Amino acid sequence: MVDRSFADLELARLYDALNPWGPCDDFYLDLVMTAPAVLDVGCGTGRLLRGARAAGHTGRLTGLDPAAAMLVQARGAAPDVEWVLGDFESSRWRAEFELAVMTGHAFQELLGDEDVRRVLAGVRQALAPRGRFVFETRNPAARAWEEWTPERVHGVAGADGSAVEVRHEVVGPVRGDRVTFTETFVGARWERARVSRSTLRFLAVEGVDALLGAAGFRVVARYGDWGRGVFVPGSSREIVTVAEVL
């Protein structure tokens, strides 16, 4: 089920303003620009592929996402990119891409091992021999969810220019590797606040590698930040993984 923040058309319009282009986007853009055919899994508003096309990528760019409201933003901004609504059960490619990416911590929305296996199987089938899958997940040791408190207010401008305030709050005590939180949107144009409830999985690096290995990938690079710094298990905020088809 798609979270309300992605399924609601008005909230989807706020995504890029809430998540402005940054070092993570530069990291992925460098990779995309060197690959003739790229699949962006969970592409959202399509910002990465839109950026690649604007930067001069002339090859095949394909974005896959289950949220129609997000793809509305993508299609409107870059009609020359292939935008596909659905998942790997509705869309099947065979050895068609040199690179697949999964950005924006979308990997954390895969809450169970079976969910991860299904996506990895789809990615592996879509990749050509020696194709690479690059993605990131937050390192659970950094405990990023402790910063998701209602006192931290994010202010952005809505599509009509009106101000919108966004707050995050973790729901209940954190148990295991899943964190549930609410995202509350307050704006003058809405009579009531709009609330989206989400759950993310904070999978440790050992679990990531075990699932990749079982799916037919080998890890060829691992970074702890967007500058390609060394991954330090106890302190790095990100687990940035570059995996290659065996």
CSV table of C-alpha atoms in Angstrom, one decimal:
chain,number,residue,atom,x,y,z
A,1,MET,CA,0.0,0.0,0.0
A,2,VAL,CA,1.4,3.4,-1.0
A,3,ASP,CA,1.8,5.9,1.8
A,4,ARG,CA,-0.5,8.9,1.7
A,5,SER,CA,2.4,11.4,1.3
A,6,PHE,CA,3.0,9.7,-2.1
A,7,ALA,CA,-0.5,8.8,-3.1
A,8,ASP,CA,-2.1,12.2,-2.4
A,9,LEU,CA,-1.6,14.5,-5.4
A,10,GLU,CA,-1.2,17.7,-3.4
A,11,LEU,CA,1.3,16.1,-1.0
A,12,ALA,CA,3.2,14.6,-4.0
A,13,ARG,CA,3.7,18.1,-5.4
A,14,LEU,CA,5.6,19.0,-2.2
A,15,TYR,CA,8.1,16.1,-2.4
A,16,ASP,CA,10.8,17.9,-4.3
A,17,ALA,CA,10.5,21.1,-2.2
A,18,LEU,CA,10.8,19.0,1.0
A,19,ASN,CA,13.7,17.0,-0.5
A,20,PRO,CA,15.8,19.4,-2.5
A,21,TRP,CA,18.6,18.2,-4.8
A,22,GLY,CA,21.7,17.4,-2.7
A,23,PRO,CA,24.9,15.3,-2.6
A,24,CYS,CA,22.9,12.0,-2.8
A,25,ASP,CA,21.5,13.1,-6.1
A,26,ASP,CA,24.9,14.2,-7.4
A,27,PHE,CA,26.2,10.7,-6.5
A,28,TYR,CA,23.5,8.9,-8.4
A,29,LEU,CA,23.6,11.3,-11.4
A,30,ASP,CA,27.3,10.5,-11.9
A,31,LEU,CA,26.5,6.8,-12.2
A,32,VAL,CA,23.4,7.3,-14.4
A,33,MET,CA,25.4,9.5,-16.9
A,34,THR,CA,27.8,6.6,-17.6
A,35,ALA,CA,25.2,3.9,-18.3
A,36,PRO,CA,23.4,3.6,-21.6
A,37,ALA,CA,20.2,2.2,-20.1
A,38,VAL,CA,19.0,2.9,-16.6
A,39,LEU,CA,16.1,1.6,-14.5
A,40,ASP,CA,15.1,3.8,-11.5
A,41,VAL,CA,13.2,1.6,-9.1
A,42,GLY,CA,10.8,3.6,-6.9
A,43,CYS,CA,11.5,6.7,-9.0
A,44,GLY,CA,9.0,9.0,-7.3
A,45,THR,CA,8.8,12.3,-9.0
A,46,GLY,CA,11.5,11.2,-11.4
A,47,ARG,CA,13.9,13.9,-10.3
A,48,LEU,CA,17.0,11.8,-10.9
A,49,LEU,CA,16.1,10.8,-14.4
A,50,ARG,CA,14.8,14.2,-15.3
A,51,GLY,CA,18.2,15.6,-14.1
A,52,ALA,CA,20.0,13.1,-16.3
A,53,ARG,CA,18.0,13.9,-19.4
A,54,ALA,CA,18.6,17.6,-18.7
A,55,ALA,CA,22.3,16.9,-18.3
A,56,GLY,CA,22.5,15.4,-21.8
A,57,HIS,CA,21.8,11.6,-21.3
A,58,THR,CA,20.6,10.4,-24.6
A,59,GLY,CA,20.1,6.7,-23.8
A,60,ARG,CA,17.2,4.8,-22.3
A,61,LEU,CA,15.9,6.1,-19.0
A,62,THR,CA,13.0,4.2,-17.3
A,63,GLY,CA,11.4,5.0,-14.0
A,64,LEU,CA,9.2,2.5,-12.1
A,65,ASP,CA,6.9,3.5,-9.2
A,66,PRO,CA,3.6,2.3,-7.6
A,67,ALA,CA,2.4,5.8,-6.8
A,68,ALA,CA,0.4,7.4,-9.6
A,69,ALA,CA,0.5,10.8,-7.9
A,70,MET,CA,4.3,10.9,-8.0
A,71,LEU,CA,4.4,9.8,-11.6
A,72,VAL,CA,2.1,12.7,-12.5
A,73,GLN,CA,4.9,15.0,-11.5
A,74,ALA,CA,7.4,13.0,-13.4
A,75,ARG,CA,5.5,12.8,-16.7
A,76,GLY,CA,4.6,16.4,-16.6
A,77,ALA,CA,8.3,17.5,-16.3
A,78,ALA,CA,9.9,14.9,-18.6
A,79,PRO,CA,7.6,13.3,-21.2
A,80,ASP,CA,10.7,11.9,-23.1
A,81,VAL,CA,11.5,9.5,-20.2
A,82,GLU,CA,9.7,6.1,-19.9
A,83,TRP,CA,7.6,6.3,-16.8
A,84,VAL,CA,6.0,3.0,-15.7
A,85,LEU,CA,3.2,2.7,-13.0
A,86,GLY,CA,3.4,-0.5,-11.0
A,87,ASP,CA,6.0,-2.9,-9.7
A,88,PHE,CA,8.0,-6.0,-10.8
A,89,GLU,CA,4.8,-8.1,-10.8
A,90,SER,CA,3.2,-5.9,-13.4
A,91,SER,CA,6.4,-4.9,-15.3
A,92,ARG,CA,9.0,-7.4,-16.4
A,93,TRP,CA,12.2,-6.6,-18.2
A,94,ARG,CA,14.9,-9.1,-19.2
A,95,ALA,CA,18.6,-8.1,-19.4
A,96,GLU,CA,17.7,-4.6,-20.7
A,97,PHE,CA,19.6,-2.3,-18.4
A,98,GLU,CA,23.2,-1.8,-17.4
A,99,LEU,CA,22.3,0.0,-14.2
A,100,ALA,CA,19.4,0.0,-11.8
A,101,VAL,CA,19.2,2.4,-8.9
A,102,MET,CA,16.9,2.7,-5.9
A,103,THR,CA,17.2,6.2,-4.3
A,104,GLY,CA,15.6,8.3,-1.6
A,105,HIS,CA,15.8,5.4,1.0
A,106,ALA,CA,13.1,3.6,-0.9
A,107,PHE,CA,14.8,0.3,-0.1
A,108,GLN,CA,13.6,0.9,3.5
A,109,GLU,CA,10.0,0.7,2.4
A,110,LEU,CA,10.6,-3.1,1.8
A,111,LEU,CA,9.5,-4.2,5.2
A,112,GLY,CA,10.0,-8.0,5.0
A,113,ASP,CA,12.6,-10.3,3.6
A,114,GLU,CA,10.1,-11.6,1.0
A,115,ASP,CA,9.5,-8.0,-0.2
A,116,VAL,CA,13.3,-7.5,-0.6
A,117,ARG,CA,13.7,-10.9,-2.4
A,118,ARG,CA,10.9,-10.0,-4.9
A,119,VAL,CA,12.5,-6.7,-5.7
A,120,LEU,CA,16.0,-8.1,-6.0
A,121,ALA,CA,14.7,-10.8,-8.3
A,122,GLY,CA,13.0,-8.2,-10.5
A,123,VAL,CA,16.1,-6.1,-10.6
A,124,ARG,CA,18.4,-9.0,-11.4
A,125,GLN,CA,16.2,-10.1,-14.3
A,126,ALA,CA,16.1,-6.5,-15.6
A,127,LEU,CA,19.9,-6.1,-15.6
A,128,ALA,CA,22.2,-7.2,-18.3
A,129,PRO,CA,25.2,-9.5,-17.5
A,130,ARG,CA,27.5,-7.7,-15.0
A,131,GLY,CA,24.9,-5.0,-14.6
A,132,ARG,CA,24.9,-3.1,-11.3
A,133,PHE,CA,22.3,-2.3,-8.7
A,134,VAL,CA,23.1,0.8,-6.5
A,135,PHE,CA,21.0,1.8,-3.6
A,136,GLU,CA,21.2,3.1,0.0
A,137,THR,CA,19.6,2.5,3.3
A,138,ARG,CA,20.1,4.3,6.6
A,139,ASN,CA,22.5,2.6,9.0
A,140,PRO,CA,20.5,1.5,12.1
A,141,ALA,CA,23.6,2.3,14.3
A,142,ALA,CA,23.1,6.0,13.5
A,143,ARG,CA,19.5,5.9,14.9
A,144,ALA,CA,18.3,8.6,12.5
A,145,TRP,CA,14.7,8.2,13.8
A,146,GLU,CA,15.7,10.0,17.0
A,147,GLU,CA,15.8,13.2,15.0
A,148,TRP,CA,12.2,12.8,13.8
A,149,THR,CA,10.4,14.9,16.4
A,150,PRO,CA,7.5,17.3,16.1
A,151,GLU,CA,9.7,20.1,17.3
A,152,ARG,CA,11.6,20.0,14.0
A,153,VAL,CA,9.4,21.9,11.6
A,154,HIS,CA,10.1,21.9,7.9
A,155,GLY,CA,8.5,24.9,6.0
A,156,VAL,CA,7.9,24.8,2.2
A,157,ALA,CA,5.8,26.5,-0.3
A,158,GLY,CA,2.9,24.6,-1.8
A,159,ALA,CA,2.1,24.5,-5.5
A,160,ASP,CA,0.0,27.7,-5.2
A,161,GLY,CA,2.8,29.5,-3.2
A,162,SER,CA,1.0,29.1,0.2
A,163,ALA,CA,3.1,28.0,3.2
A,164,VAL,CA,3.0,24.4,4.4
A,165,GLU,CA,4.5,23.1,7.6
A,166,VAL,CA,5.6,19.5,7.9
A,167,ARG,CA,6.4,17.6,11.2
A,168,HIS,CA,7.5,14.1,11.8
A,169,GLU,CA,6.9,12.0,14.9
A,170,VAL,CA,7.9,8.4,15.7
A,171,VAL,CA,4.9,6.3,16.8
A,172,GLY,CA,5.5,4.3,20.0
A,173,PRO,CA,8.7,2.6,21.1
A,174,VAL,CA,11.0,1.3,18.4
A,175,ARG,CA,11.1,-2.5,18.5
A,176,GLY,CA,13.2,-4.6,16.1
A,177,ASP,CA,14.3,-3.1,12.9
A,178,ARG,CA,11.0,-1.3,11.9
A,179,VAL,CA,10.2,2.3,12.8
A,180,THR,CA,6.7,3.7,12.3
A,181,PHE,CA,6.2,7.5,12.2
A,182,THR,CA,3.7,10.1,11.1
A,183,GLU,CA,4.2,13.0,8.7
A,184,THR,CA,1.8,15.8,9.4
A,185,PHE,CA,1.2,18.5,6.8
A,186,VAL,CA,-0.5,21.8,7.9
A,187,GLY,CA,-1.4,24.5,5.4
A,188,ALA,CA,-3.9,27.4,5.2
A,189,ARG,CA,-5.5,25.9,2.2
A,190,TRP,CA,-6.6,22.8,4.1
A,191,GLU,CA,-9.3,22.8,6.8
A,192,ARG,CA,-7.5,19.9,8.5
A,193,ALA,CA,-4.0,18.7,8.8
A,194,ARG,CA,-3.1,15.9,6.4
A,195,VAL,CA,-1.4,13.0,8.1
A,196,SER,CA,0.6,10.2,6.5
A,197,ARG,CA,1.6,7.2,8.5
A,198,SER,CA,4.7,5.3,7.3
A,199,THR,CA,6.9,2.4,8.4
A,200,LEU,CA,10.5,2.0,7.4
A,201,ARG,CA,12.9,-0.9,8.0
A,202,PHE,CA,16.4,-0.3,9.2
A,203,LEU,CA,18.2,-3.4,8.0
A,204,ALA,CA,21.8,-3.9,9.2
A,205,VAL,CA,24.5,-4.3,6.7
A,206,GLU,CA,24.8,-8.1,7.4
A,207,GLY,CA,21.2,-8.5,6.5
A,208,VAL,CA,21.5,-6.5,3.3
A,209,ASP,CA,24.5,-8.5,2.1
A,210,ALA,CA,22.9,-11.9,2.9
A,211,LEU,CA,19.8,-11.0,0.8
A,212,LEU,CA,21.9,-9.7,-2.0
A,213,GLY,CA,24.0,-12.9,-2.1
A,214,ALA,CA,21.0,-15.1,-2.1
A,215,ALA,CA,19.5,-13.1,-5.0
A,216,GLY,CA,22.6,-13.6,-7.2
A,217,PHE,CA,24.5,-10.3,-6.5
A,218,ARG,CA,28.0,-9.6,-5.2
A,219,VAL,CA,28.9,-6.4,-3.4
A,220,VAL,CA,31.6,-4.6,-5.3
A,221,ALA,CA,31.7,-1.3,-3.3
A,222,ARG,CA,30.3,0.0,-0.1
A,223,TYR,CA,30.3,3.6,1.1
A,224,GLY,CA,29.2,5.4,4.3
A,225,ASP,CA,28.4,8.8,2.8
A,226,TRP,CA,27.8,10.5,-0.5
A,227,GLY,CA,31.5,11.4,-0.9
A,228,ARG,CA,32.3,7.7,-1.2
A,229,GLY,CA,33.8,7.7,2.3
A,230,VAL,CA,34.6,4.4,3.9
A,231,PHE,CA,31.6,2.7,5.6
A,232,VAL,CA,32.1,2.5,9.4
A,233,PRO,CA,29.5,0.1,10.9
A,234,GLY,CA,29.2,1.9,14.2
A,235,SER,CA,28.9,5.5,12.9
A,236,SER,CA,28.2,5.9,9.2
A,237,ARG,CA,24.7,7.4,8.5
A,238,GLU,CA,24.3,5.6,5.2
A,239,ILE,CA,24.9,2.1,3.9
A,240,VAL,CA,25.5,2.9,0.2
A,241,THR,CA,25.8,-0.4,-1.7
A,242,VAL,CA,27.0,-1.1,-5.2
A,243,ALA,CA,26.1,-4.7,-6.2
A,244,GLU,CA,26.9,-6.6,-9.4
A,245,VAL,CA,25.0,-9.4,-11.1
A,246,LEU,CA,27.0,-12.7,-10.7
